[in-house]
Short mmCIF file of C-alpha atoms in Angstrom, two decimals:
data_model
loop_
_atom_site.label_atom_id
_atom_site.label_comp_id
_atom_site.label_asym_id
_atom_site.label_seq_id
_atom_site.Cartn_x
_atom_site.Cartn_y
_atom_site.Cartn_z
CA MET A 231 0.00 0.00 0.00
CA THR A 232 1.37 3.40 -1.00
CA GLY A 233 1.96 5.90 1.77
CA THR A 234 1.09 9.58 2.05
CA VAL A 235 3.23 12.72 1.78
CA TYR A 236 2.50 15.88 3.74
CA LEU A 237 4.12 19.19 2.76
CA VAL A 238 4.32 20.96 6.10
CA GLY A 239 5.31 24.56 6.70
CA SER A 240 7.39 24.88 9.88
CA GLY A 241 6.86 28.63 10.29
CA PRO A 242 9.37 31.51 10.42
CA GLY A 243 11.94 29.93 12.75
CA ASN A 244 10.61 29.83 16.29
CA PRO A 245 9.54 26.22 16.90
CA GLU A 246 6.50 27.43 18.86
CA LEU A 247 5.08 28.96 15.68
CA ILE A 248 4.51 25.70 13.83
CA THR A 249 0.80 24.98 13.41
CA VAL A 250 -1.06 22.55 15.65
CA LYS A 251 -1.71 20.26 12.67
CA GLY A 252 1.95 20.31 11.67
CA LYS A 253 2.98 19.43 15.21
CA GLU A 254 0.56 16.51 15.42
CA LEU A 255 1.67 15.10 12.06
CA LEU A 256 5.33 15.20 13.10
CA LYS A 257 4.49 12.94 16.04
CA LYS A 258 3.17 10.31 13.62
CA ALA A 259 5.47 10.53 10.61
CA ASP A 260 7.73 7.62 9.66
CA VAL A 261 10.04 9.83 7.58
CA VAL A 262 10.79 13.57 7.87
CA ILE A 263 12.73 15.20 5.03
CA TYR A 264 13.66 18.68 6.21
CA ASP A 265 15.24 21.87 4.88
CA ALA A 266 18.24 23.84 6.17
CA LEU A 267 16.18 26.71 7.61
CA ILE A 268 14.29 24.39 9.95
CA ASN A 269 14.86 25.06 13.63
CA GLN A 270 16.42 21.82 14.85
CA ASN A 271 14.27 21.92 18.01
CA ILE A 272 11.22 21.23 15.83
CA LEU A 273 12.67 17.82 15.05
CA LYS A 274 12.34 16.93 18.74
CA LEU A 275 8.61 16.62 18.07
CA CYS A 276 9.21 13.58 15.87
CA LYS A 277 8.66 10.09 17.22
CA PRO A 278 11.88 8.38 18.41
CA ASP A 279 12.10 5.91 15.53
CA ALA A 280 11.33 8.39 12.75
CA GLU A 281 13.85 8.56 9.91
CA LEU A 282 15.19 12.13 9.71
CA ILE A 283 16.76 13.19 6.41
CA ASP A 284 18.58 16.49 5.88
CA ALA A 285 17.77 17.82 2.40
CA GLY A 286 18.77 21.41 3.06
CA LYS A 287 20.62 24.01 1.05
CA ARG A 288 23.24 26.16 2.76
CA GLY A 289 24.65 28.90 0.55
CA ASN A 290 25.52 27.15 -2.70
CA LYS A 291 25.99 23.79 -1.02
CA HIS A 292 23.16 21.25 -1.32
CA SER A 293 22.71 18.24 0.92
CA MET A 294 20.54 16.97 -1.92
CA GLU A 295 19.67 18.28 -5.36
CA GLN A 296 16.00 18.98 -6.09
CA TRP A 297 15.61 15.99 -8.40
CA GLU A 298 17.00 13.75 -5.66
CA ILE A 299 14.47 15.12 -3.16
CA ASN A 300 11.64 14.51 -5.62
CA LYS A 301 12.81 10.95 -6.21
CA LEU A 302 13.23 10.30 -2.47
CA LEU A 303 9.72 11.52 -1.62
CA ILE A 304 8.23 9.10 -4.14
CA LYS A 305 10.45 6.23 -2.98
CA LYS A 306 9.53 6.61 0.69
CA ALA A 307 5.83 6.92 -0.11
CA GLU A 308 5.97 3.81 -2.31
CA GLU A 309 7.42 1.96 0.69
CA GLY A 310 4.08 2.62 2.39
CA LYS A 311 5.40 5.22 4.81
CA THR A 312 3.89 8.43 6.13
CA VAL A 313 6.28 11.11 4.90
CA ILE A 314 6.61 14.75 5.94
CA ARG A 315 8.44 17.20 3.73
CA LEU A 316 9.22 19.87 6.32
CA LYS A 317 9.87 23.30 4.86
CA GLY A 318 10.62 26.74 6.31
CA GLY A 319 7.81 29.29 6.45
CA ASP A 320 4.99 28.25 4.13
CA PRO A 321 5.57 25.41 1.63
CA PHE A 322 4.30 27.29 -1.42
CA LEU A 323 5.98 30.69 -0.94
CA PHE A 324 9.38 30.60 -2.69
CA GLY A 325 10.00 27.15 -1.24
CA ARG A 326 9.67 24.80 -4.24
CA GLY A 327 6.77 23.14 -2.47
CA ALA A 328 4.53 23.54 -5.48
CA GLU A 329 7.14 21.87 -7.69
CA GLU A 330 7.35 18.94 -5.30
CA ALA A 331 3.56 18.69 -5.13
CA GLU A 332 3.36 18.59 -8.95
CA ASN A 333 5.92 15.83 -9.09
CA LEU A 334 4.11 13.74 -6.47
CA ARG A 335 0.75 14.18 -8.19
CA ARG A 336 2.20 13.00 -11.48
CA ALA A 337 3.57 9.93 -9.70
CA GLY A 338 0.14 9.14 -8.30
CA ILE A 339 1.16 9.73 -4.67
CA GLU A 340 -1.43 10.93 -2.16
CA ILE A 341 -0.35 14.37 -0.98
CA HIS A 342 -1.64 16.98 1.46
CA VAL A 343 -0.40 20.48 2.31
CA VAL A 344 -0.24 22.00 5.78
CA PRO A 345 0.22 25.78 5.42
CA GLY A 346 2.79 27.46 7.62
CA VAL A 347 3.19 30.92 9.12
CA SER A 348 5.13 32.76 6.42
CA SER A 349 8.29 34.59 7.45
CA SER A 350 7.44 37.27 4.86
CA ILE A 351 4.72 38.62 7.17
CA ALA A 352 5.62 37.22 10.59
CA VAL A 353 9.25 38.36 10.75
CA PRO A 354 8.59 42.02 9.89
CA GLU A 355 5.67 42.25 12.31
CA LEU A 356 7.73 40.75 15.14
CA ALA A 357 10.24 43.52 14.43
CA GLY A 358 7.49 46.13 14.79
CA ILE A 359 6.98 46.59 11.05
CA PRO A 360 3.50 45.78 9.71
CA VAL A 361 3.73 45.16 5.97
CA THR A 362 0.47 47.09 5.44
CA HIS A 363 -0.98 50.09 7.27
CA ARG A 364 -3.88 52.41 6.40
CA ASP A 365 -1.69 55.50 6.67
CA TYR A 366 1.43 54.17 4.95
CA SER A 367 0.81 51.26 2.60
CA SER A 368 -2.29 49.62 1.14
CA MET A 369 -0.38 47.00 -0.82
CA VAL A 370 2.57 44.68 -0.39
CA THR A 371 4.72 42.82 -2.92
CA PHE A 372 6.64 39.68 -1.99
CA VAL A 373 9.78 39.16 -4.05
CA THR A 374 12.42 36.47 -4.16
CA GLY A 375 15.92 37.86 -4.00
CA HIS A 376 17.32 34.69 -5.54
CA GLU A 377 15.83 33.57 -8.86
CA ARG A 378 16.54 30.37 -10.76
CA ALA A 379 20.17 30.21 -11.84
CA ASP A 380 19.23 29.04 -15.32
CA LEU A 381 17.13 32.11 -16.15
CA ILE A 382 18.83 34.20 -18.82
CA ASN A 383 16.81 37.27 -17.90
CA GLY A 384 15.29 37.63 -14.45
CA ARG A 385 11.51 37.86 -14.11
CA ILE A 386 11.64 40.65 -11.52
CA ASP A 387 11.07 44.12 -12.97
CA TRP A 388 12.73 46.34 -10.36
CA THR A 389 11.85 49.47 -12.34
CA THR A 390 8.13 48.71 -12.08
CA LEU A 391 8.46 47.90 -8.39
CA ALA A 392 10.31 51.17 -7.80
CA LYS A 393 7.33 53.11 -9.17
CA GLY A 394 4.86 51.44 -6.82
CA HIS A 395 3.59 52.92 -3.59
CA GLY A 396 3.45 49.87 -1.37
CA THR A 397 5.76 47.78 0.74
CA ILE A 398 8.31 45.48 -0.85
CA VAL A 399 9.37 42.39 1.10
CA VAL A 400 12.39 40.55 -0.29
CA LEU A 401 13.15 37.01 0.84
CA MET A 402 16.58 35.41 0.32
CA GLY A 403 17.95 38.74 -0.85
CA LEU A 404 20.98 39.49 1.34
CA GLY A 405 23.43 38.08 -1.19
CA ASN A 406 21.91 40.12 -4.04
CA ALA A 407 21.41 43.36 -2.12
CA ASP A 408 23.56 45.36 -4.51
CA LEU A 409 21.52 44.27 -7.53
CA ILE A 410 18.27 45.00 -5.67
CA SER A 411 19.23 48.47 -4.47
CA LYS A 412 20.69 49.56 -7.81
CA GLY A 413 17.69 48.20 -9.68
CA LEU A 414 15.21 50.11 -7.52
CA ILE A 415 17.16 53.36 -7.52
CA SER A 416 17.71 53.27 -11.29
CA GLY A 417 13.97 52.64 -11.60
CA GLY A 418 13.21 55.90 -9.82
CA MET A 419 13.01 54.99 -6.12
CA SER A 420 14.35 57.68 -3.79
CA SER A 421 17.79 56.77 -2.47
CA GLU A 422 16.53 57.73 1.00
CA THR A 423 13.70 55.18 1.04
CA ALA A 424 13.66 53.40 4.40
CA VAL A 425 14.79 49.79 4.56
CA ALA A 426 14.89 47.21 7.35
CA VAL A 427 17.09 44.14 7.26
CA ILE A 428 15.90 41.48 9.70
CA THR A 429 17.98 38.39 10.40
CA ASN A 430 17.18 35.25 12.41
CA GLY A 431 13.56 36.37 12.54
CA SER A 432 11.19 35.18 15.28
CA THR A 433 14.03 33.68 17.34
CA HIS A 434 15.80 35.00 20.43
CA SER A 435 18.69 36.12 18.20
CA GLN A 436 16.47 38.21 15.91
CA ASN A 437 18.25 41.37 14.82
CA THR A 438 16.92 44.40 12.92
CA GLU A 439 19.01 47.04 11.17
CA ILE A 440 17.40 50.19 9.75
CA THR A 441 19.02 51.86 6.77
CA THR A 442 18.17 53.39 3.39
CA ILE A 443 18.02 51.76 -0.03
CA SER A 444 21.22 53.57 -1.07
CA ARG A 445 23.10 52.16 1.93
CA LEU A 446 21.60 48.66 1.89
CA THR A 447 24.69 46.81 0.64
CA GLU A 448 26.98 48.85 2.86
CA THR A 449 24.85 48.16 5.94
CA ILE A 450 24.80 44.41 5.31
CA SER A 451 28.58 44.45 4.95
CA GLU A 452 29.29 46.72 7.94
CA LYS A 453 27.00 44.79 10.28
CA MET A 454 28.16 41.43 8.87
CA LEU A 455 24.56 40.31 8.39
CA LYS A 456 24.14 36.70 7.31
CA PRO A 457 21.15 34.68 6.05
CA PRO A 458 18.46 33.86 6.87
CA GLY A 459 17.30 37.43 6.42
CA ILE A 460 14.41 39.47 5.13
CA ILE A 461 14.56 42.94 3.55
CA VAL A 462 11.58 45.27 4.01
CA ILE A 463 11.43 48.40 1.86
CA GLY A 464 8.98 51.26 2.25
CA ASP A 465 7.33 53.81 4.54
CA VAL A 466 6.05 51.17 6.99
CA VAL A 467 9.63 50.74 8.23
CA CYS A 468 9.26 53.98 10.20
CA LEU A 469 6.71 52.30 12.48
CA ARG A 470 9.49 50.37 14.15
CA ASN A 471 10.44 53.61 15.91
CA ILE A 472 7.06 53.49 17.60
CA LEU A 473 6.41 49.78 18.02
CA GLY A 474 9.89 48.37 18.60
CA ASP A 475 10.35 44.60 18.88
CA LEU A 476 7.11 42.68 19.34
CA ILE A 477 8.68 39.25 19.66
#
């Protein structure tokens, strides 16, 4: 009998922010295939005899390539096991969860998704920065700061984003901060536009640095900021002065 695969979002980093359903499934899973951004304490929820497999990516180093993960998910399910693919944040937001779901569907594997608290919203708000606000921003755009390596021309139109009036939230963008800042400024964004860089969001080591779009790269370098990090661009950043940390 073929098993079942669950794509589970682990939340923004703090193990207490995983959903109740995700927590209960981890207690029952035979196999847990997890990503690099997973807080290791979440794995303590797994049953003692569960098979734990690290499939994470750290920088440019992969524990497993994507095709290997896809193949492994099918293999474990075909062995009749209950499998959890544990991903950071929400499975379908810049996490390749949708690609994995497609692959499993095509293979005829039963699959379910357990949404997770997305770091794109949770991390800024825990830093006292709501991504929308009636007085500052009525729209928000979520952008990946790291597109597919095989794309000849990127899909992100920084010039169009620069002309918008809402908040821009960039995930996985610390390594491409120079490209992002230059793209937005050349597109017409004011060089003094407020920016927050938040690292290790939702955890006790969460850190927030406030800067401007023209000094984004310099700030990341000076403060030696390392992934995982989120970049928030726009007027809502000023609310941190009032709200402070809300973690």
